[in-house]
Tab-separated table of N, CA and C in Angstrom:
chain	number	residue	atom	x	y	z
T	162	ARG	N	-18.745	-1.739	-9.495
T	162	ARG	CA	-17.631	-2.492	-10.044
T	162	ARG	C	-16.546	-1.586	-10.606
T	163	LYS	N	-16.825	-0.330	-10.636
T	163	LYS	CA	-15.853	0.604	-11.168
T	163	LYS	C	-14.580	0.578	-10.321
T	164	GLY	N	-13.434	0.492	-10.985
T	164	GLY	CA	-12.177	0.496	-10.272
T	164	GLY	C	-11.754	-0.857	-9.728
T	165	LYS	N	-12.640	-1.840	-9.749
T	165	LYS	CA	-12.292	-3.166	-9.242
T	165	LYS	C	-11.743	-4.005	-10.388
T	166	LYS	N	-10.582	-4.619	-10.155
T	166	LYS	CA	-9.983	-5.471	-11.177
T	166	LYS	C	-10.782	-6.749	-11.349
T	167	LYS	N	-10.850	-7.211	-12.589
T	167	LYS	CA	-11.518	-8.471	-12.882
T	167	LYS	C	-10.638	-9.614	-12.389
T	168	SER	N	-11.246	-10.573	-11.737
T	168	SER	CA	-10.516	-11.742	-11.249
T	168	SER	C	-10.350	-12.745	-12.379
T	169	ASN	N	-9.153	-13.243	-12.556
T	169	ASN	CA	-8.879	-14.231	-13.596
T	169	ASN	C	-8.437	-15.546	-12.986
T	170	ASP	N	-8.903	-16.613	-13.571
T	170	ASP	CA	-8.398	-17.935	-13.232
T	170	ASP	C	-7.300	-18.261	-14.232
T	171	ILE	N	-6.477	-19.226	-13.888
T	171	ILE	CA	-5.462	-19.689	-14.824
T	171	ILE	C	-6.171	-20.601	-15.828
T	172	THR	N	-6.225	-20.168	-17.075
T	172	THR	CA	-6.875	-20.937	-18.135
T	172	THR	C	-5.900	-21.135	-19.284
T	173	ILE	N	-6.230	-22.067	-20.162
T	173	ILE	CA	-5.374	-22.290	-21.326
T	173	ILE	C	-5.308	-21.033	-22.183
T	174	ASN	N	-6.420	-20.311	-22.290
T	174	ASN	CA	-6.425	-19.082	-23.099
T	174	ASN	C	-5.500	-18.027	-22.507
T	175	LEU	N	-5.544	-17.870	-21.196
T	175	LEU	CA	-4.684	-16.892	-20.539
T	175	LEU	C	-3.216	-17.288	-20.673
T	176	VAL	N	-2.918	-18.553	-20.446
T	176	VAL	CA	-1.543	-19.034	-20.583
T	176	VAL	C	-1.063	-18.841	-22.018
T	177	ALA	N	-1.895	-19.196	-22.990
T	177	ALA	CA	-1.517	-19.056	-24.396
T	177	ALA	C	-1.259	-17.596	-24.745
T	178	LYS	N	-2.169	-16.726	-24.347
T	178	LYS	CA	-2.064	-15.302	-24.654
T	178	LYS	C	-0.804	-14.692	-24.056
T	179	ARG	N	-0.430	-15.138	-22.852
T	179	ARG	CA	0.706	-14.543	-22.146
T	179	ARG	C	2.037	-15.237	-22.409
T	180	SER	N	2.024	-16.508	-22.847
T	180	SER	CA	3.274	-17.274	-22.870
T	180	SER	C	3.644	-17.890	-24.218
T	181	LEU	N	2.744	-17.876	-25.172
T	181	LEU	CA	3.051	-18.441	-26.488
T	181	LEU	C	3.330	-17.325	-27.495
T	182	PRO	N	4.029	-17.653	-28.572
T	182	PRO	CA	4.284	-16.630	-29.603
T	182	PRO	C	2.969	-16.065	-30.149
T	183	LYS	N	2.919	-14.765	-30.345
T	183	LYS	CA	1.704	-14.094	-30.816
T	183	LYS	C	1.216	-14.655	-32.156
T	184	GLU	N	2.150	-15.024	-33.026
T	184	GLU	CA	1.789	-15.552	-34.347
T	184	GLU	C	1.000	-16.853	-34.208
T	185	LEU	N	1.434	-17.694	-33.293
T	185	LEU	CA	0.757	-18.973	-33.061
T	185	LEU	C	-0.662	-18.740	-32.543
T	186	VAL	N	-0.811	-17.861	-31.590
T	186	VAL	CA	-2.125	-17.564	-31.020
T	186	VAL	C	-3.016	-16.922	-32.077
T	187	ALA	N	-2.451	-16.043	-32.903
T	187	ALA	CA	-3.222	-15.332	-33.937
T	187	ALA	C	-3.803	-16.285	-34.978
T	188	ARG	N	-3.123	-17.399	-35.230
T	188	ARG	CA	-3.639	-18.371	-36.218
T	188	ARG	C	-4.956	-18.980	-35.750
T	189	GLY	N	-5.157	-19.024	-34.441
T	189	GLY	CA	-6.439	-19.476	-33.913
T	189	GLY	C	-6.704	-20.966	-33.997
T	190	ASP	N	-5.681	-21.762	-34.260
T	190	ASP	CA	-5.853	-23.220	-34.304
T	190	ASP	C	-5.831	-23.735	-32.864
T	191	HIS	N	-7.018	-23.994	-32.312
T	191	HIS	CA	-7.132	-24.355	-30.892
T	191	HIS	C	-6.345	-25.610	-30.528
T	192	GLU	N	-6.320	-26.564	-31.421
T	192	GLU	CA	-5.570	-27.800	-31.140
T	192	GLU	C	-4.074	-27.513	-31.072
T	193	GLU	N	-3.585	-26.732	-32.017
T	193	GLU	CA	-2.162	-26.372	-32.046
T	193	GLU	C	-1.793	-25.541	-30.808
T	194	ILE	N	-2.668	-24.609	-30.435
T	194	ILE	CA	-2.436	-23.760	-29.256
T	194	ILE	C	-2.406	-24.613	-27.991
T	195	SER	N	-3.369	-25.510	-27.850
T	195	SER	CA	-3.421	-26.380	-26.668
T	195	SER	C	-2.172	-27.235	-26.570
T	196	GLU	N	-1.798	-27.841	-27.688
T	196	GLU	CA	-0.623	-28.714	-27.702
T	196	GLU	C	0.634	-27.934	-27.303
T	197	ALA	N	0.792	-26.734	-27.833
T	197	ALA	CA	1.967	-25.910	-27.503
T	197	ALA	C	1.918	-25.460	-26.040
T	198	ALA	N	0.739	-25.099	-25.561
T	198	ALA	CA	0.601	-24.628	-24.174
T	198	ALA	C	0.949	-25.737	-23.183
T	199	PHE	N	0.534	-26.949	-23.469
T	199	PHE	CA	0.783	-28.061	-22.554
T	199	PHE	C	2.260	-28.439	-22.498
T	200	LYS	N	3.046	-28.003	-23.478
T	200	LYS	CA	4.479	-28.290	-23.507
T	200	LYS	C	5.319	-27.171	-22.889
T	201	LEU	N	4.667	-26.066	-22.532
T	201	LEU	CA	5.410	-24.911	-22.009
T	201	LEU	C	6.187	-25.246	-20.744
T	202	GLN	N	7.381	-24.701	-20.663
T	202	GLN	CA	8.185	-24.820	-19.459
T	202	GLN	C	8.203	-23.494	-18.697
T	203	HIS	N	8.069	-22.396	-19.416
T	203	HIS	CA	8.068	-21.061	-18.814
T	203	HIS	C	6.688	-20.443	-19.031
T	204	VAL	N	6.008	-20.128	-17.938
T	204	VAL	CA	4.670	-19.544	-18.017
T	204	VAL	C	4.709	-18.174	-17.346
T	205	PHE	N	4.246	-17.162	-18.078
T	205	PHE	CA	4.284	-15.772	-17.621
T	205	PHE	C	2.860	-15.267	-17.410
T	206	LEU	N	2.464	-15.115	-16.145
T	206	LEU	CA	1.119	-14.653	-15.815
T	206	LEU	C	1.165	-13.478	-14.839
T	207	SER	N	2.179	-12.648	-14.978
T	207	SER	CA	2.347	-11.489	-14.106
T	207	SER	C	1.238	-10.467	-14.358
T	208	GLY	N	0.728	-9.888	-13.274
T	208	GLY	CA	-0.254	-8.820	-13.388
T	208	GLY	C	-1.531	-9.194	-14.106
T	209	ALA	N	-1.956	-10.446	-13.973
T	209	ALA	CA	-3.139	-10.927	-14.699
T	209	ALA	C	-4.408	-10.928	-13.851
T	210	GLY	N	-4.319	-10.430	-12.620
T	210	GLY	CA	-5.496	-10.407	-11.750
T	210	GLY	C	-5.872	-11.769	-11.187
T	211	ILE	N	-4.930	-12.692	-11.178
T	211	ILE	CA	-5.185	-14.053	-10.687
T	211	ILE	C	-5.334	-14.021	-9.164
T	212	THR	N	-6.376	-14.695	-8.666
T	212	THR	CA	-6.635	-14.714	-7.229
T	212	THR	C	-6.234	-16.027	-6.569
T	213	ARG	N	-6.100	-17.089	-7.364
T	213	ARG	CA	-5.680	-18.373	-6.789
T	213	ARG	C	-4.928	-19.194	-7.840
T	214	ILE	N	-4.066	-20.057	-7.345
T	214	ILE	CA	-3.294	-20.929	-8.223
T	214	ILE	C	-4.105	-22.216	-8.393
T	215	ASP	N	-4.580	-22.436	-9.600
T	215	ASP	CA	-5.314	-23.670	-9.885
T	215	ASP	C	-5.287	-23.942	-11.384
T	216	ASN	N	-5.885	-25.036	-11.773
T	216	ASN	CA	-5.989	-25.432	-13.184
T	216	ASN	C	-4.631	-25.702	-13.837
T	217	LEU	N	-3.665	-26.185	-13.080
T	217	LEU	CA	-2.349	-26.473	-13.656
T	217	LEU	C	-2.199	-27.934	-14.088
T	218	GLU	N	-3.254	-28.704	-13.986
T	218	GLU	CA	-3.186	-30.134	-14.275
T	218	GLU	C	-2.565	-30.444	-15.636
T	219	CYS	N	-2.876	-29.652	-16.635
T	219	CYS	CA	-2.393	-29.900	-18.003
T	219	CYS	C	-1.017	-29.308	-18.265
T	220	PHE	N	-0.524	-28.518	-17.339
T	220	PHE	CA	0.746	-27.820	-17.542
T	220	PHE	C	1.849	-28.427	-16.683
T	221	ASN	N	1.981	-29.738	-16.703
T	221	ASN	CA	2.905	-30.430	-15.809
T	221	ASN	C	4.370	-30.374	-16.241
T	222	LYS	N	4.668	-29.672	-17.310
T	222	LYS	CA	6.055	-29.520	-17.758
T	222	LYS	C	6.660	-28.180	-17.310
T	223	ILE	N	5.878	-27.382	-16.590
T	223	ILE	CA	6.327	-26.060	-16.155
T	223	ILE	C	7.546	-26.165	-15.238
T	224	THR	N	8.578	-25.385	-15.583
T	224	THR	CA	9.752	-25.274	-14.709
T	224	THR	C	9.849	-23.870	-14.109
T	225	HIS	N	9.283	-22.879	-14.788
T	225	HIS	CA	9.322	-21.491	-14.339
T	225	HIS	C	7.909	-20.921	-14.404
T	226	LEU	N	7.401	-20.497	-13.266
T	226	LEU	CA	6.048	-19.964	-13.187
T	226	LEU	C	6.098	-18.553	-12.591
T	227	HIS	N	5.739	-17.582	-13.411
T	227	HIS	CA	5.787	-16.173	-13.013
T	227	HIS	C	4.375	-15.693	-12.701
T	228	LEU	N	4.110	-15.496	-11.418
T	228	LEU	CA	2.786	-15.064	-10.956
T	228	LEU	C	2.868	-13.773	-10.141
T	229	GLU	N	3.916	-13.002	-10.340
T	229	GLU	CA	4.056	-11.774	-9.562
T	229	GLU	C	2.983	-10.750	-9.949
T	230	ASP	N	2.728	-9.824	-9.033
T	230	ASP	CA	1.749	-8.745	-9.249
T	230	ASP	C	0.336	-9.251	-9.510
T	231	ASN	N	-0.120	-10.204	-8.712
T	231	ASN	CA	-1.480	-10.707	-8.810
T	231	ASN	C	-2.184	-10.497	-7.474
T	232	GLU	N	-3.265	-11.195	-7.239
T	232	GLU	CA	-4.057	-11.058	-6.012
T	232	GLU	C	-4.120	-12.392	-5.254
T	233	ILE	N	-3.094	-13.209	-5.392
T	233	ILE	CA	-3.057	-14.538	-4.781
T	233	ILE	C	-2.886	-14.408	-3.272
T	234	THR	N	-3.705	-15.145	-2.502
T	234	THR	CA	-3.650	-15.052	-1.043
T	234	THR	C	-3.025	-16.271	-0.388
T	235	MET	N	-3.018	-17.413	-1.084
T	235	MET	CA	-2.393	-18.602	-0.496
T	235	MET	C	-1.752	-19.463	-1.578
T	236	ILE	N	-0.741	-20.216	-1.152
T	236	ILE	CA	-0.028	-21.090	-2.073
T	236	ILE	C	-0.734	-22.437	-2.079
T	237	GLN	N	-1.256	-22.802	-3.244
T	237	GLN	CA	-1.977	-24.064	-3.401
T	237	GLN	C	-1.929	-24.456	-4.872
T	238	GLY	N	-2.355	-25.663	-5.189
T	238	GLY	CA	-2.498	-26.084	-6.576
T	238	GLY	C	-1.215	-26.366	-7.316
T	239	LEU	N	-0.106	-26.466	-6.616
T	239	LEU	CA	1.171	-26.689	-7.292
T	239	LEU	C	1.562	-28.163	-7.354
T	240	GLU	N	0.688	-29.038	-6.863
T	240	GLU	CA	1.004	-30.469	-6.904
T	240	GLU	C	1.128	-30.995	-8.334
T	241	TYR	N	0.597	-30.252	-9.301
T	241	TYR	CA	0.675	-30.660	-10.705
T	241	TYR	C	1.902	-30.097	-11.410
T	242	ALA	N	2.767	-29.440	-10.672
T	242	ALA	CA	3.961	-28.826	-11.260
T	242	ALA	C	5.220	-29.362	-10.578
T	243	PRO	N	5.449	-30.672	-10.651
T	243	PRO	CA	6.579	-31.271	-9.923
T	243	PRO	C	7.954	-30.845	-10.429
T	244	LEU	N	8.026	-30.295	-11.622
T	244	LEU	CA	9.308	-29.894	-12.198
T	244	LEU	C	9.666	-28.436	-11.912
T	245	LEU	N	8.824	-27.756	-11.148
T	245	LEU	CA	8.995	-26.335	-10.881
T	245	LEU	C	10.341	-26.040	-10.225
T	246	GLU	N	11.109	-25.157	-10.859
T	246	GLU	CA	12.397	-24.721	-10.335
T	246	GLU	C	12.332	-23.281	-9.847
T	247	LEU	N	11.506	-22.463	-10.515
T	247	LEU	CA	11.375	-21.064	-10.157
T	247	LEU	C	9.890	-20.729	-10.022
T	248	LEU	N	9.534	-20.133	-8.900
T	248	LEU	CA	8.167	-19.708	-8.638
T	248	LEU	C	8.229	-18.283	-8.126
T	249	ASP	N	7.736	-17.346	-8.928
T	249	ASP	CA	7.757	-15.942	-8.510
T	249	ASP	C	6.354	-15.537	-8.078
T	250	LEU	N	6.194	-15.354	-6.782
T	250	LEU	CA	4.920	-14.937	-6.196
T	250	LEU	C	5.051	-13.568	-5.536
T	251	SER	N	6.061	-12.818	-5.924
T	251	SER	CA	6.262	-11.505	-5.310
T	251	SER	C	5.088	-10.577	-5.638
T	252	ARG	N	4.875	-9.629	-4.745
T	252	ARG	CA	3.805	-8.636	-4.886
T	252	ARG	C	2.425	-9.283	-5.076
T	253	ASN	N	2.114	-10.221	-4.178
T	253	ASN	CA	0.794	-10.832	-4.059
T	253	ASN	C	0.304	-10.561	-2.640
T	254	ARG	N	-0.719	-11.254	-2.219
T	254	ARG	CA	-1.281	-11.038	-0.875
T	254	ARG	C	-1.117	-12.274	0.008
T	255	ILE	N	-0.025	-12.981	-0.182
T	255	ILE	CA	0.228	-14.215	0.556
T	255	ILE	C	0.684	-13.887	1.972
T	256	GLU	N	0.005	-14.475	2.945
T	256	GLU	CA	0.352	-14.226	4.351
T	256	GLU	C	1.200	-15.344	4.933
T	257	LYS	N	1.066	-16.544	4.400
T	257	LYS	CA	1.787	-17.692	4.940
T	257	LYS	C	2.388	-18.494	3.783
T	258	VAL	N	3.675	-18.775	3.872
T	258	VAL	CA	4.348	-19.558	2.838
T	258	VAL	C	4.342	-21.019	3.263
T	259	ASP	N	3.561	-21.810	2.549
T	259	ASP	CA	3.522	-23.250	2.805
T	259	ASP	C	3.099	-23.974	1.529
T	260	ASN	N	2.912	-25.276	1.635
T	260	ASN	CA	2.532	-26.115	0.493
T	260	ASN	C	3.592	-26.144	-0.604
T	261	LEU	N	4.860	-26.064	-0.204
T	261	LEU	CA	5.952	-26.098	-1.172
T	261	LEU	C	6.875	-27.299	-0.983
T	262	SER	N	6.713	-28.049	0.077
T	262	SER	CA	7.663	-29.111	0.413
T	262	SER	C	7.758	-30.201	-0.658
T	263	HIS	N	6.712	-30.420	-1.421
T	263	HIS	CA	6.728	-31.463	-2.454
T	263	HIS	C	7.462	-31.017	-3.718
T	264	LEU	N	7.806	-29.756	-3.798
T	264	LEU	CA	8.487	-29.231	-4.981
T	264	LEU	C	9.995	-29.365	-4.802
T	265	LYS	N	10.484	-30.544	-5.053
T	265	LYS	CA	11.888	-30.890	-4.776
T	265	LYS	C	12.898	-30.129	-5.623
T	266	LYS	N	12.501	-29.638	-6.792
T	266	LYS	CA	13.439	-28.940	-7.675
T	266	LYS	C	13.411	-27.427	-7.478
T	267	LEU	N	12.495	-26.939	-6.661
T	267	LEU	CA	12.371	-25.504	-6.446
T	267	LEU	C	13.627	-24.931	-5.806
T	268	LYS	N	14.139	-23.854	-6.386
T	268	LYS	CA	15.379	-23.238	-5.891
T	268	LYS	C	15.076	-22.052	-5.023
């Protein structure tokens, strides 16, 4: 396992750690963190070792999703992000761009 990056799923903890104010996360109030995370419009998960896009069901207010520099191989799981305007998937391992037609606000 030496040298191999750990694979991460998109979780509330990862989203909170990467996208919420550090002071809020440091307080450790899980209910407050969850409530704030579910209201996020901008989610920053660059370089997090993510291998697939999933678990976005609770984050349906996202307008900007930054997933660059990960290990994602296919575009999926975005049906829960209908408000998405910006999706950064640069520097991933995606071979085919599809599953985006339902994202009417994507620029």
